[in-house]
Structure formats: structure tokens, C-alpha cells
Coordinates of C-alpha atoms in Angstrom, one line a residue:
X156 CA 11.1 -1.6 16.1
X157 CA 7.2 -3.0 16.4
X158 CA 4.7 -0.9 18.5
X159 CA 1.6 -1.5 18.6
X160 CA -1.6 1.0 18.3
X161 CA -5.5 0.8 19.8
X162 CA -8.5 0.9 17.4
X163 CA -11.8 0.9 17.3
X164 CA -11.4 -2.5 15.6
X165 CA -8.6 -4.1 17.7
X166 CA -4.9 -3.6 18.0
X167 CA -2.7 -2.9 14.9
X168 CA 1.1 -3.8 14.5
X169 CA 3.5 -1.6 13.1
X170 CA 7.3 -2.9 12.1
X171 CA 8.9 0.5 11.5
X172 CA 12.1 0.7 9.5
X173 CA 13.7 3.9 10.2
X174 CA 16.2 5.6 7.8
X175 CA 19.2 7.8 9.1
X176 CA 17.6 11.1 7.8
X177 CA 14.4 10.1 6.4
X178 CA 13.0 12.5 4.1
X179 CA 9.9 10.4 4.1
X180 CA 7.1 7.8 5.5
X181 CA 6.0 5.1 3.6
X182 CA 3.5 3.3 4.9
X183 CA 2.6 -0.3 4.0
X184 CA -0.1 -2.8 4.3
X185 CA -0.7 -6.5 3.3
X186 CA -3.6 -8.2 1.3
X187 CA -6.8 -9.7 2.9
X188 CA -5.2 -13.0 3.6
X189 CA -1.4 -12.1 3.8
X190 CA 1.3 -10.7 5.7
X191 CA 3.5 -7.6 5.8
X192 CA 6.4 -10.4 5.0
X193 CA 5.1 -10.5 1.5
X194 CA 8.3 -10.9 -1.4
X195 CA 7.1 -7.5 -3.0
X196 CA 6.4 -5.8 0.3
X197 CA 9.7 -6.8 1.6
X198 CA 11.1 -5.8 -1.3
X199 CA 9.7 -2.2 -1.3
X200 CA 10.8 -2.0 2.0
X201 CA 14.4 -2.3 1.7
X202 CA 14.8 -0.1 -1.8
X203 CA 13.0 2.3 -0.3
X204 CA 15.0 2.5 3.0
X205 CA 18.1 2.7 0.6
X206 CA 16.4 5.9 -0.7
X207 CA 16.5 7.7 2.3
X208 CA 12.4 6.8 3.3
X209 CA 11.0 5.2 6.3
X210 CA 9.2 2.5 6.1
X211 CA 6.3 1.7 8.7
X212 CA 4.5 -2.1 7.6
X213 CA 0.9 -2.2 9.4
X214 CA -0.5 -5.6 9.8
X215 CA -4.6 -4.8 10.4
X216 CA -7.1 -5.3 13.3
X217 CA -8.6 -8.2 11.4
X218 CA -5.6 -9.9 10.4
X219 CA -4.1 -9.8 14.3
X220 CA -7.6 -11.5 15.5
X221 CA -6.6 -14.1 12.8
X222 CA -9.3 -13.1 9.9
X223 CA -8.7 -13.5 6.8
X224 CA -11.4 -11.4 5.6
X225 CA -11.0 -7.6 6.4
X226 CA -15.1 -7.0 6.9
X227 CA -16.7 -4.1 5.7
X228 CA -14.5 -0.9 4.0
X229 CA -16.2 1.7 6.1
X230 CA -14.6 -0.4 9.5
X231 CA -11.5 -1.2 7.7
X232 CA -10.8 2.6 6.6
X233 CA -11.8 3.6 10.2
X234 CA -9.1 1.7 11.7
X235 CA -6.6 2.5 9.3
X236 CA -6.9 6.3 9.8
X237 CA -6.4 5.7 13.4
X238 CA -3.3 3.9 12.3
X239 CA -2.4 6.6 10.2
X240 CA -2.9 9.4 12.5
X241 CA -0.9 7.5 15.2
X242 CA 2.2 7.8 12.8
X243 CA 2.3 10.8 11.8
X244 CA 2.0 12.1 15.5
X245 CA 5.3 10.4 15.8
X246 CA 6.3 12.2 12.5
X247 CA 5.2 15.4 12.7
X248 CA 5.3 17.3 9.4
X249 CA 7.2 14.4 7.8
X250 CA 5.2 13.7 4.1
X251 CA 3.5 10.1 3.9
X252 CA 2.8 8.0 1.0
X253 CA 0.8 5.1 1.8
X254 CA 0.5 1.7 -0.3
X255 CA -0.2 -1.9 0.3
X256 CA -1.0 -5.0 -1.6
X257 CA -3.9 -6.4 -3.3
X258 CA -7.0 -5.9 -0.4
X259 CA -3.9 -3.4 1.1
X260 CA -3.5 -1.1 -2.2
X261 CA -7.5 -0.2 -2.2
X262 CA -7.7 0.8 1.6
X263 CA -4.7 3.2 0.5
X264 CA -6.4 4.2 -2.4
X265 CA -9.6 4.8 -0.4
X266 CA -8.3 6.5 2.7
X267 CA -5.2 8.6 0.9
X268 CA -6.7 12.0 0.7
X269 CA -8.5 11.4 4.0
X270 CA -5.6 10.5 5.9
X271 CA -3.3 13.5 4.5
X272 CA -1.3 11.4 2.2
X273 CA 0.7 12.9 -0.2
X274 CA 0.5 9.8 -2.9
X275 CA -0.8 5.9 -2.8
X276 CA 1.2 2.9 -4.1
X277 CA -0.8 0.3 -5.4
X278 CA 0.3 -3.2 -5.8
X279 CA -1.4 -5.7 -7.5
X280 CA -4.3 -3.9 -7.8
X281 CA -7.7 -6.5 -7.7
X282 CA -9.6 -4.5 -10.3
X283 CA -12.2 -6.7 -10.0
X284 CA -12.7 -10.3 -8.6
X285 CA -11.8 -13.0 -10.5
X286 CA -13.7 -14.0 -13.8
X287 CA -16.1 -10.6 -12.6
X288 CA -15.1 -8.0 -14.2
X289 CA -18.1 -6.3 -14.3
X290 CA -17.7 -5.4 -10.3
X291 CA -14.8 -3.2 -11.2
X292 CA -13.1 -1.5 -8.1
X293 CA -11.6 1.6 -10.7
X294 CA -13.8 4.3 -9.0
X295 CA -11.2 3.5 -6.1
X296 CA -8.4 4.2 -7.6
X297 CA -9.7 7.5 -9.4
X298 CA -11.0 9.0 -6.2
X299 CA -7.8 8.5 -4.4
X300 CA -7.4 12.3 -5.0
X301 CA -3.6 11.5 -4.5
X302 CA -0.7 10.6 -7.3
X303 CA -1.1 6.6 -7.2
X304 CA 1.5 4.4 -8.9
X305 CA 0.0 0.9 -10.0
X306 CA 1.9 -1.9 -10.8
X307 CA 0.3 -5.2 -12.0
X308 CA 1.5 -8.5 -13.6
X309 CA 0.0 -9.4 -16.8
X310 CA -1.1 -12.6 -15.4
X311 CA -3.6 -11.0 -12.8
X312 CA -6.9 -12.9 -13.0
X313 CA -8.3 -10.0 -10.6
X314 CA -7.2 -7.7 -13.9
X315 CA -5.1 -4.6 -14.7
X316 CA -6.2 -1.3 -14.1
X317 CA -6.8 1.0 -17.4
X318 CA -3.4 3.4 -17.3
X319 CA -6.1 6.6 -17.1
X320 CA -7.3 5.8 -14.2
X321 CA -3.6 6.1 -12.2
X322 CA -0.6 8.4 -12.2
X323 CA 1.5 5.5 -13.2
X324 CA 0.8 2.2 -14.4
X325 CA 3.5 -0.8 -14.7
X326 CA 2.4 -3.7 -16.2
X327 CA 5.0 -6.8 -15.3
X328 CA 5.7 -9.5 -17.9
X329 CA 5.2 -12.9 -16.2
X330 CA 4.0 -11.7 -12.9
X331 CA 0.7 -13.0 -11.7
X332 CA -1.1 -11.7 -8.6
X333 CA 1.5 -12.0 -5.4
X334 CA 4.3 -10.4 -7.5
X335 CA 6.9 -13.2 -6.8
X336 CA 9.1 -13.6 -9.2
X337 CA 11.2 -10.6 -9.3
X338 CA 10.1 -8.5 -6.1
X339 CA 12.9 -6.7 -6.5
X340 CA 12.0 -5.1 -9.3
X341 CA 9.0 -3.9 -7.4
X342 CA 10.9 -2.2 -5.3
X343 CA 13.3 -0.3 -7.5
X344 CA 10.0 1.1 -9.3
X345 CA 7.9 2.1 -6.2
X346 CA 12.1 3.5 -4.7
X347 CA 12.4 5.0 -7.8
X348 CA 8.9 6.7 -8.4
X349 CA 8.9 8.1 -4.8
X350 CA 12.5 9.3 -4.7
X351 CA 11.8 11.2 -8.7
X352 CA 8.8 13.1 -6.2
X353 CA 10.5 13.6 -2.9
X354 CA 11.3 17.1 -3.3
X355 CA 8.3 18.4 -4.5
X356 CA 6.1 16.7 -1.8
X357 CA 8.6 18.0 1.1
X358 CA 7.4 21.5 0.1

């Protein structure tokens, strides 16, 4: 089903993928200039429904008014927490992990522990623009105060996160920065990862 919900920065789409008995939300988000029908997003969708976990894909406020620029974090994050609190009204008590993709993996990062997330999944991390890697982005992903899976290719010319600074990091052979190549193995590790937790977030 799609709904749509009201922010402070325009309207937000969800596509929500319900499970039979989820034991879980997982909510996604695309980069600055993509889609929620990215390979690897797609992908993570449809191991995770497998698993037993919802899956709600949020394209942003900027992205509906056709930007492909998201503006500044502190209006990005504000919308998104609206987002987020809109979902887990209709989800009460259910645990929610929240990821996204490149631009989408640091507003998770960013807004996990403020939104009540339980972890952040972060793909294709853009540690830093590219051919800059002096203007890293890691402070994001260590004050996401949440258990955050990365996973990179070893092609990324925005880099690849330093393993301390997540819960997890997978580095992909062969993958550059949309993840293409083999999405689905993207989506067995962030199924996989979530499902090894499941129990112990549920508590």
C-alpha cells in the first residue's frame, strides 16, 4: 500500500510492504538523487519481508517536489522524524530499524537515536565526497548511538568507512557506489543481520 504523510517540508510517500506477522519495521530511504526503486533497496526489501519484517520505503519532501538535492540536514532530519513518528503510530510498540542509501544511510545514522530506532542500516555509506576525504561524514555514523551495519563496495570513490566506527562493516568486492551488481547479496546481509537481532530488540 502507499500513503502519504504531511511535513513541515512537503508531503512524503511511503510504499509499505507488510509481512504476515511482522516481528519488525524496517524503514527505508533512497539517496539524494535516487529512488526507493533502487537494485539494493529493492533487494533489501524482499529478503527482509522473507524474514518476517515489514518494510516501509519513504521517498523525501525534496525528492516529491522533484529536487535532487535534499537542502540542509537540520530540514531533512525534521521531516524525517515526522515521517518516522507517523509510522510507528501505525505500529505501536513494534521495534524499527531504519536505513537508506548513500544521502539516505546518513539521515538514518543522524536521526536513529532521536527517532527511537532500535539500529541503522547503512548503504553505501558517502564517507566523504569524492576525491575529499578530508570532509569525512564518520562523526555520523559514530553518533548514531544505535547498532549500524555498513556495507560498502571497494570501488566507492565517496570511500569506506573505518570498521570502528560501525557495528558491522561489509566491504563488497567489485561493487562501486549504487550497489548493482549483486543487490541480492545486499539483502541477505542486511535480512540476515537483522533477523541474528530480532529477539533481543523485541524485548
Amino acid at each position: 500500500m502507499t500513503m502519504e504523510i504531511v511535513t513541515p517540508r512537503g508531503p512524503a510517500r511511503v510504499d509499505l510492504d507488510e509481512a504476515p506477522e511482522p516481528g519488525l519495521l524496517l524503514v527505508l530511504t533512497h539517496g539524494s538523487a535516487g529512488t526507493v526503486e533502487a537494485p539494493d533497496l529493492l533487494a533489501v526489501r524482499d529478503a527482509a519481508l522473507k524474514a518476517g519484517v515489514s518494510v516501509a520505503r519513504v521517498t523525501q519532501p525534496f525528492r516529491l517536489a522533484g529536487a535532487r538535492a535534499p537542502g540542509s540536514p537540520e530540514r531533512q532530519d525534521e521531516a524525517w522524524a515526522v515521517v518516522l513518528g507517523a509510522l510507528r503510530d501505525r505500529f505501536p510498540g513494534m521495534p524499527v530499524v531504519q536505513g537508506g542509501r548513500s544521502n539516505g544511510a546518513r539521515v538514518a545514522c543522524r536521526t536513529a537515536r532521536a527517532v527511537g530506532a532500535v539500529a541503522a542500516v547503512a548503504l553505501a555509506f558517502p564517507l566523504h565526497p569524492p576525491g575529499r576525504p578530508e570532509r569525512s561524514r564518520a562523526q555520523e555514523l559514530r553518533g548514531a548511538g544505535v547498532e549500524v551495519l555498513v556495507i560498502n563496495g571497494d570501488r566507492d570513490p565517496f570511500g569506506i568507512p573505518d570498521p570502528a566506527d560501525a557495528t558491522r562493516l561489509v566491504v563488497l568486492p567489485g561493487e562501486g557506489h549504487d550497489l548493482k551488481k549483486n543487490p541480492e547479496k545486499v539483502g541477505e546481509l542486511v535480512a540476515g543481520w537483522i533477523a541474528d537481532r530480532m529477539d533481543s530488540w523485541a524485548r
